[in-house]
Coordinates of C-alpha atoms and ligand atoms in Angstrom, one line a residue:
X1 CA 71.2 98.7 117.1
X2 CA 69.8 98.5 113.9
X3 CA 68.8 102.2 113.1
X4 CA 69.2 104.3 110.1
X5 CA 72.1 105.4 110.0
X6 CA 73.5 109.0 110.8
X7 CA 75.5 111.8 109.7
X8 CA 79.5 111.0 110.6
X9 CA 79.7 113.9 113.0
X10 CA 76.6 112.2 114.9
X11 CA 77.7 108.6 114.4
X12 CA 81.1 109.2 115.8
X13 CA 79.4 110.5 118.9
X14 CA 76.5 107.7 119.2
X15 CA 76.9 104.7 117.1
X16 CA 76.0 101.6 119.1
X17 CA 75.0 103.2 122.8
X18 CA 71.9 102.8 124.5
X19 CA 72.8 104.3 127.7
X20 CA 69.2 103.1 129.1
X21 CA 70.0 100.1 129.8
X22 CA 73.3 101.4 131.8
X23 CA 71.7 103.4 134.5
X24 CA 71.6 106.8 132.0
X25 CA 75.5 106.5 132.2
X26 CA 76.3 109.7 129.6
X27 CA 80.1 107.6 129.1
X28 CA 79.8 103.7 127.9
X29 CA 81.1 101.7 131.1
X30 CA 84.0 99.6 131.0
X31 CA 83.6 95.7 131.2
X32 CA 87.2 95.1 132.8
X33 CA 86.9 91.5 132.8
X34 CA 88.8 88.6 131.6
X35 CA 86.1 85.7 131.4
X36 CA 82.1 85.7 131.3
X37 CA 80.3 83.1 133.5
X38 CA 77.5 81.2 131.7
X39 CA 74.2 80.7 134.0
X40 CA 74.1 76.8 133.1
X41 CA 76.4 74.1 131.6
X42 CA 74.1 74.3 128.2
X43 CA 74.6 77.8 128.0
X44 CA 78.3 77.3 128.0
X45 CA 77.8 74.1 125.7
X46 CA 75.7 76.1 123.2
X47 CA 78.1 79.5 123.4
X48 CA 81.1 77.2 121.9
X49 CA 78.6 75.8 119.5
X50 CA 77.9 79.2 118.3
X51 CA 74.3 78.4 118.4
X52 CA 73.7 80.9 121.2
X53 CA 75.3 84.6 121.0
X54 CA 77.0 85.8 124.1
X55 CA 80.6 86.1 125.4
X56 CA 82.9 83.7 126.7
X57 CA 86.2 85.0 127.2
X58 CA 87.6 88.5 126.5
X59 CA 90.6 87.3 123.9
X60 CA 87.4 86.2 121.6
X61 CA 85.0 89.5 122.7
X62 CA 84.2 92.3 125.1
X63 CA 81.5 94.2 125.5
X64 CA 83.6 97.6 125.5
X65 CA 85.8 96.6 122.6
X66 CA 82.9 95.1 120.3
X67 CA 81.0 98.7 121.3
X68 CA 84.5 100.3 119.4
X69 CA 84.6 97.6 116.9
X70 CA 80.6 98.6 115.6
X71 CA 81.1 102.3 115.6
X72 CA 84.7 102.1 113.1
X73 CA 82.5 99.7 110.9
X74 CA 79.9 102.4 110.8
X75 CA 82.7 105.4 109.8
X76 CA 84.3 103.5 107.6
X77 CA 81.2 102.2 105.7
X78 CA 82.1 98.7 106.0
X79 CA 80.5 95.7 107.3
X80 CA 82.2 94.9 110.5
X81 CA 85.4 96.2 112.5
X82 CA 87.8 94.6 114.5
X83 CA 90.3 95.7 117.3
X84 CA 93.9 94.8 118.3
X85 CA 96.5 95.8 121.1
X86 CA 98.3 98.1 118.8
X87 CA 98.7 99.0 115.0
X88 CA 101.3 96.5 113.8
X89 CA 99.4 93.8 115.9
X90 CA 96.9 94.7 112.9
X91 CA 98.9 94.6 110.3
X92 CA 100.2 91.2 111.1
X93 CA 96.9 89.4 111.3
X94 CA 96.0 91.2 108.3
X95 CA 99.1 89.6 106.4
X96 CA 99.0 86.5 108.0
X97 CA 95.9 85.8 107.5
X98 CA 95.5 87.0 103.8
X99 CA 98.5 85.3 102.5
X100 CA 100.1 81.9 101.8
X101 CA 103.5 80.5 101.4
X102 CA 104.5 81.2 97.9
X103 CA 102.0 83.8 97.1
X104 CA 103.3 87.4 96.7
X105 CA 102.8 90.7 98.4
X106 CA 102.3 94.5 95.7
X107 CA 103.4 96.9 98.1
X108 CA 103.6 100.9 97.9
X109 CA 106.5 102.3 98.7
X110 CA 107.5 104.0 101.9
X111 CA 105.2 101.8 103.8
X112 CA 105.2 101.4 108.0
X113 CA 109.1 100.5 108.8
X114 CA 107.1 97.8 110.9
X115 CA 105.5 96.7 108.4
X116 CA 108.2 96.3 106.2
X117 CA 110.4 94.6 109.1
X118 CA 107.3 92.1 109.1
X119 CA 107.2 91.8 105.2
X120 CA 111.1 90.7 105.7
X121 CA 110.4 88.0 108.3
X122 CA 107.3 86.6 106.5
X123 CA 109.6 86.0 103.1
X124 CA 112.6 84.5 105.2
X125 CA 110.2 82.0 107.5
X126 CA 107.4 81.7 105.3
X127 CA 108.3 82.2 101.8
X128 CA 105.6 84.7 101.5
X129 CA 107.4 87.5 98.8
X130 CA 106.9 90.7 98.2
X131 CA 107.9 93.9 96.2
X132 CA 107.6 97.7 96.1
X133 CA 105.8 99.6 93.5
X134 CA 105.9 103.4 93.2
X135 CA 102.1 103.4 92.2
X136 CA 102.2 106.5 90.2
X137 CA 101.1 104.9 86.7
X138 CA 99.0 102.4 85.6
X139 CA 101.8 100.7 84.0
X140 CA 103.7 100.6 86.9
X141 CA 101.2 98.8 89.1
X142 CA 100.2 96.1 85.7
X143 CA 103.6 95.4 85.8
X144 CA 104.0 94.5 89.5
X145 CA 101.6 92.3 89.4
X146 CA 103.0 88.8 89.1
X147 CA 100.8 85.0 88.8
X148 CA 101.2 84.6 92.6
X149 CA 100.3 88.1 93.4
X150 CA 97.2 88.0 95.6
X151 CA 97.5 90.7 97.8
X152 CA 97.9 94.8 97.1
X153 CA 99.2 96.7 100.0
X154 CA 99.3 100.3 100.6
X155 CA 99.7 103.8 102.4
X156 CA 98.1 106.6 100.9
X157 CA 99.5 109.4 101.5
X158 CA 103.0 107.7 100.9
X159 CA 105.0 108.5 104.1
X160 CA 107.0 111.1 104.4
X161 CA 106.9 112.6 100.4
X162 CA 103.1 113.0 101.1
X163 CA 102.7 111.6 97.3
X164 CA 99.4 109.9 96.9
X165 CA 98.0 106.8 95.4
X166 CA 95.1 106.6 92.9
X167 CA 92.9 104.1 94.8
X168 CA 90.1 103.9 92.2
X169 CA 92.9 103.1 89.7
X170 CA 94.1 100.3 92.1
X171 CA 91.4 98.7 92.5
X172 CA 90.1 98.3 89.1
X173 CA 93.8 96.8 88.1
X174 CA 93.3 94.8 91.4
X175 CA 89.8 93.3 90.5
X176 CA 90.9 91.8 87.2
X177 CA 93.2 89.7 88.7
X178 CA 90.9 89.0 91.9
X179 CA 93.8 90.6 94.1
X180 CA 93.0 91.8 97.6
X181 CA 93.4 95.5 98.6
X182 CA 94.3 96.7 101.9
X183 CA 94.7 100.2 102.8
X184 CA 96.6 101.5 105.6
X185 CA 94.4 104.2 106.6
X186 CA 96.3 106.0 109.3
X187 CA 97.3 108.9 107.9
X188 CA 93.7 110.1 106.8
X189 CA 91.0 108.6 109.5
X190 CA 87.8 107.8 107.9
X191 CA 87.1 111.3 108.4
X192 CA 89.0 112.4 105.5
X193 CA 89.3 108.9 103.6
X194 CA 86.8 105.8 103.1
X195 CA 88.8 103.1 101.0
X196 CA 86.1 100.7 101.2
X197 CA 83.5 102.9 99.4
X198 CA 86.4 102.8 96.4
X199 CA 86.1 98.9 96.4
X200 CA 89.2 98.3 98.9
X201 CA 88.8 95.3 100.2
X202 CA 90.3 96.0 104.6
X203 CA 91.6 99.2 106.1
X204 CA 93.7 99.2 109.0
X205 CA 94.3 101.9 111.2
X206 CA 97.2 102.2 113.8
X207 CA 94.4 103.6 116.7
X208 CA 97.2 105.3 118.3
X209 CA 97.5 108.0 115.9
X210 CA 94.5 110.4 114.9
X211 CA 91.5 108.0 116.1
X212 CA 92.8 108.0 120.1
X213 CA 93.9 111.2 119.1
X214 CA 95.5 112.1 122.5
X215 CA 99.0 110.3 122.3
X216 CA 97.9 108.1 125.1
X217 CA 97.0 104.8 124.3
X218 CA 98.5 102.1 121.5
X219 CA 95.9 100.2 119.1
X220 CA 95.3 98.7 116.0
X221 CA 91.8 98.4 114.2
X222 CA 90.7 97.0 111.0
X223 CA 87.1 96.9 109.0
X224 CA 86.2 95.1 106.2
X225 CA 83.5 92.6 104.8
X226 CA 81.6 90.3 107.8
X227 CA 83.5 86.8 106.5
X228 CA 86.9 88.6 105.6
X229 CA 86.7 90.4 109.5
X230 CA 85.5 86.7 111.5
X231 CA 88.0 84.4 109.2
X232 CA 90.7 87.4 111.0
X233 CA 88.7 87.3 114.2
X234 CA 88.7 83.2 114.8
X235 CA 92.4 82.9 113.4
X236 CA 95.1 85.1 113.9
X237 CA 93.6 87.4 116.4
X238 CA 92.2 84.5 118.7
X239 CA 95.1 82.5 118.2
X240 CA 97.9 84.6 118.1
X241 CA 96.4 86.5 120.4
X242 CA 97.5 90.5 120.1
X243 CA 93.8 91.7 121.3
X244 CA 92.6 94.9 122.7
X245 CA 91.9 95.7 126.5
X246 CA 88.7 97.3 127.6
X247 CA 90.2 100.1 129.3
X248 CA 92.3 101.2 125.6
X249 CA 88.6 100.2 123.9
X250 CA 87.5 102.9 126.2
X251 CA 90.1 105.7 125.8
X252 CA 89.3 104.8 122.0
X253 CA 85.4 105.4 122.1
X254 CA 86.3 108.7 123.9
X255 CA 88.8 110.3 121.6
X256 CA 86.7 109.3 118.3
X257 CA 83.8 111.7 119.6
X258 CA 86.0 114.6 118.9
X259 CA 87.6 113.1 115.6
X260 CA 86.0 115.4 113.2
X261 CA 86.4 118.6 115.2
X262 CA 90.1 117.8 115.5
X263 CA 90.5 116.9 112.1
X264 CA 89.0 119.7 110.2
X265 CA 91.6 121.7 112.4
X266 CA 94.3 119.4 111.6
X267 CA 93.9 120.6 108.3
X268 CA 93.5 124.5 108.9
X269 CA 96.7 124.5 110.5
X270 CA 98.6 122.5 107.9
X271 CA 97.0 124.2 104.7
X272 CA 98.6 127.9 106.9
X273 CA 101.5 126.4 107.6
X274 CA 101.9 125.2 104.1
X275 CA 101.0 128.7 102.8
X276 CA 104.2 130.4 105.4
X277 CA 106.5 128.0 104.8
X278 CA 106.4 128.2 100.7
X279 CA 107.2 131.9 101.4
X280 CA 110.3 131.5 104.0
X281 CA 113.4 131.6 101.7
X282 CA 115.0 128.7 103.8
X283 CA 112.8 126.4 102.5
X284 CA 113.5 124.4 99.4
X285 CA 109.8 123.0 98.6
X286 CA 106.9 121.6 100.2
X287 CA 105.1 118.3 100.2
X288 CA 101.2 118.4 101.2
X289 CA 98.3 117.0 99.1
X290 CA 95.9 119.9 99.9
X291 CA 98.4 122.4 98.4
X292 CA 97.1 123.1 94.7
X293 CA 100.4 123.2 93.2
X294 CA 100.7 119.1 94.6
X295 CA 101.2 116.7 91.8
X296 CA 98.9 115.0 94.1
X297 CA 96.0 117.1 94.3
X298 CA 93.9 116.2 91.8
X299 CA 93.9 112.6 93.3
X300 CA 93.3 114.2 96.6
X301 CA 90.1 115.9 95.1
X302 CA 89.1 112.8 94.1
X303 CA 90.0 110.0 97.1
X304 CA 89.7 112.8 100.4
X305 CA 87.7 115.2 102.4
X306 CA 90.8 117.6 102.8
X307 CA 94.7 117.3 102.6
X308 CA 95.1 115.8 105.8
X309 CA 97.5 117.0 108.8
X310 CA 100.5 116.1 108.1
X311 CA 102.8 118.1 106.0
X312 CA 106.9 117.3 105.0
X313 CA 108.9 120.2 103.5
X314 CA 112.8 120.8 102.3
X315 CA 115.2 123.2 103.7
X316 CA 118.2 124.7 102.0
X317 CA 120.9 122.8 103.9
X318 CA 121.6 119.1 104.9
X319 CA 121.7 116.8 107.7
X320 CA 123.2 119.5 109.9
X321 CA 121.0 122.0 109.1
X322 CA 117.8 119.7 109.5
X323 CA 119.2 118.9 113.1
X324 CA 119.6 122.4 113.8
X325 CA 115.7 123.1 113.1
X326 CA 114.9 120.8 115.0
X327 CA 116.8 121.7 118.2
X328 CA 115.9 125.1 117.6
X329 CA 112.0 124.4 118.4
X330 CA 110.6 125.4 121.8
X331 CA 107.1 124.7 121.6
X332 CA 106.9 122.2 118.8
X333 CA 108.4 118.4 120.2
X334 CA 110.6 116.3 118.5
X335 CA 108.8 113.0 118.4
X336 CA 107.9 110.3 115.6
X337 CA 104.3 109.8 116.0
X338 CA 101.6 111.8 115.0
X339 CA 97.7 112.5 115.1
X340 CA 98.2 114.0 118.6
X341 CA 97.3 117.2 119.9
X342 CA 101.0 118.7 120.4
X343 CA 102.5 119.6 116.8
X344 CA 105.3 116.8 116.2
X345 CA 108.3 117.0 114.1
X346 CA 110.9 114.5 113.2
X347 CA 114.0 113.6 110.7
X348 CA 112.6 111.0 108.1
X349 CA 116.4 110.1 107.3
X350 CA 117.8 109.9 110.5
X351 CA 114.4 108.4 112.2
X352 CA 111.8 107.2 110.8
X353 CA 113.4 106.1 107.9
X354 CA 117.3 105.2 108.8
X355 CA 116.4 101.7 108.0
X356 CA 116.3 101.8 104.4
X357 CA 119.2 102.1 102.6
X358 CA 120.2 105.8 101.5
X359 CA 120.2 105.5 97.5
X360 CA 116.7 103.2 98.2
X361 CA 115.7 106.5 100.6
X362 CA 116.5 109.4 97.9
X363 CA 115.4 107.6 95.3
X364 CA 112.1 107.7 97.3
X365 CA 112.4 111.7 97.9
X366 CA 113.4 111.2 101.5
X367 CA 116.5 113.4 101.3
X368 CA 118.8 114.5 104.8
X369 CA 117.0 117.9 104.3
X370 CA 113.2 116.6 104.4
X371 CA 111.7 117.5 107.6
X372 CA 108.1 115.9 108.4
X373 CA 105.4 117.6 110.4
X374 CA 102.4 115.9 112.2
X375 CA 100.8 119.6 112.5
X376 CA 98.7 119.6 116.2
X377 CA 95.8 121.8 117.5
X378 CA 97.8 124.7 119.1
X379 CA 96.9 128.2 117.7
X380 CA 98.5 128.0 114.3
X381 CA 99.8 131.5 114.5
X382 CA 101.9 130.3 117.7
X383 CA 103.2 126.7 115.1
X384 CA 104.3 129.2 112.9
X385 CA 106.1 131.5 115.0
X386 CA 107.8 129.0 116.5
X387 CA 109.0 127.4 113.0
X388 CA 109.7 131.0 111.4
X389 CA 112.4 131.5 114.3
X390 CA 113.6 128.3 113.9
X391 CA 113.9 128.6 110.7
X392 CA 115.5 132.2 110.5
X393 CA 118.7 131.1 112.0
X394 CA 119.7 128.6 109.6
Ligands
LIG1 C1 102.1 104.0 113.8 C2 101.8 103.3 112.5 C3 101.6 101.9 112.4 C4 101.9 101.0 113.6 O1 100.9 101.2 114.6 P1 101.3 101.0 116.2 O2 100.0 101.4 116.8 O3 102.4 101.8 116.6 O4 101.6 99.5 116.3 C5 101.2 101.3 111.2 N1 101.0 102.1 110.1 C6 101.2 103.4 110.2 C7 101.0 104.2 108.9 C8 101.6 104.1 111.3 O5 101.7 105.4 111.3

């Protein structure tokens, strides 16, 4: 559909369904099929070719996934979109496909422990290298920039210290030395951050977090520029093979409609929880872009919508004490996702995070009593209460 294009609270809704042509169906129907038969031999002939649009086989298109694919091109202002069976299935085609043996990987710190498990197995079978970069200065990021450097990898907000990076100043570092940026965009949805309209070059998204938005359903997506997205598409999504099924493409097109809405509240909870829990006197500090005493928030004015919904925060107290909150909680569930509907908290030391090495992990912030917080849609008041009382007994 080539129409002008519409606001993003309309486009989420819309974007790329006629549902004419599907009997008035209000909900995009689900093509739940593996193969597509071709009315004639030179159809099938001229479908290889590529000389006649049209699907072949679901691993190289469906009509439900592409409809998904179009509409996260559309949010994320980029030219064309692409979906996988789950996050890191992203990621991975992404790094495979970008990078060479010998070249070398910039990489912001406290990325995806995925992602860094994959970053380990690409230098030990492929001698494709890499190394972590706080991001924080501009001297930092010349400096880890080496001859063989060709591709800038990165998570902002930096997971769990909420710290942000300075995309614009990325970028600009990036395009002098024709370096590729990717941005994990998980954290922030295109609702609240568009890397590509700061001259990133691919976001990613781990589908399963605020995009499904329902804590049902594992995906990856990724948009970029047309050549960059079909080079991925023809290569290490064909061939390795870690597509999307119609049914998740589905569950996908249905939880973006509400993406906005939820986010927006996302946010009003965490900026109130942020507000309470600087006042509780068991809490040592808290970490949340959107809070104007952030050493992030000036970036945040500049890069996102709002301060997103996830917050992290210190307690007085160690390891023991962190535990205790945590089995204190009654409403609140102690689970390492996030972008669901039920508020989420976990243990960034002892979970998320227990891979990395604990003078590599403090030196990072991620202390025994940080606590991180994916902040759902339940009544704040009712979060709140049932952190206060936790919170009380230490
Ligand atoms: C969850 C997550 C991933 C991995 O996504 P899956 O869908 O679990 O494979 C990658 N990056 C970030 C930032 C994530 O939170």
């Amino acid at each position: 559909m080539d129409k002008k294009k519409s606001r993003f609270e309309t486009e989420v809704i819309h974007h790329g369904y006629d549902s004419s042509i599907y009997h008035g169906s209000l909900a995009p129907p689900i093509f739940q099929t593996s193969t597509f038969s071709f009315q004639t031999a030179q159809q099938g002939e001229n479908r290889f070719a590529g000389v006649e649009e049209g699907y072949i086989y679901s691993r190289l298109g469906n009509p439900t996934v592409k409809m998904l694919e179009d509409r996260i091109a559309v949010l994320e202002n980029g030219e064309a979109g692409l979906a996988f069976g789950s996050g890191m299935a992203a990621v991975s085609a992404v790094l495979i496909a970008l990078t060479k043996s010998k070249e070398h990987i910039v990489c912001s710190q406290g990325i995806y422990g995925c992602t860094f498990g994959l970053l380990q197995l690409l230098k030990e079978k492929y001698e494709v290298t890499h190394s972590f970069c706080g991001m924080q200065t501009e001297a930092e990021i010349r400096e880890a920039i080496r001859p063989e450097t060709t591709c800038i990898y990165i998570e902002t907000p930096i997971n769990p210290t909420m710290a942000l990076i300075d995309m614009e100043l990325v970028v600009s570092i990036a395009k002098e030395h024709n370096i590729k940026v990717v941005v994990d965009n998980t954290f922030c949805s295109p609702y609240l951050q568009k890397p590509l309209d700061i001259g990133c070059d691919l976001v990613i998204h781990s589908a399963t977090k605020y995009i499904g938005g329902h804590g049902d359903v594992i995906a990856g997506l990724i948009v970029g520029a047309k050549d960059m997205i079909q080079e991925i598409s023809m290569t290490t999504l064909k061939d390795i093979g870690g597509v999307m099924s119609p049914f998740d493409a589905w569950l996908l097109i249905r939880g973006l409609k509400t993406l906005h809405v939820r986010m927006d509240r996302h946010c009003d909870n965490a900026e109130y929880l942020i507000d309470n829990l600087k006042n509780h006197p068991a809490v040592e500090q808290v970490f949340y872009p959107g809070d104007v005493s952030s050493p992030s928030y000036a970036i945040m004015k500049k890069q996102m919508k709002r301060g997103g919904g996830l917050i992290s925060f210190a307690i007085k107290g160690g390891k023991a004490e962190a535990q205790q909150l945590l089995n204190e909680l009654h409403l609140i569930k102690i689970a390492v996702s996030l972008g669901d509907a039920e508020t989420l908290i976990q243990h960034p030391a002892t979970m998320t995070h227990a891979v990395v090495p604990k003078e590599n992990r403090e030196q990072m912030g991620i202390t025994d009593s940080l606590i991180r917080l994916s902040v759902g849609l339940e009544a704040k008041e009712d979060i709140w209460q049932d952190l206060k009382q936790a919170l009380d007994k230490l």
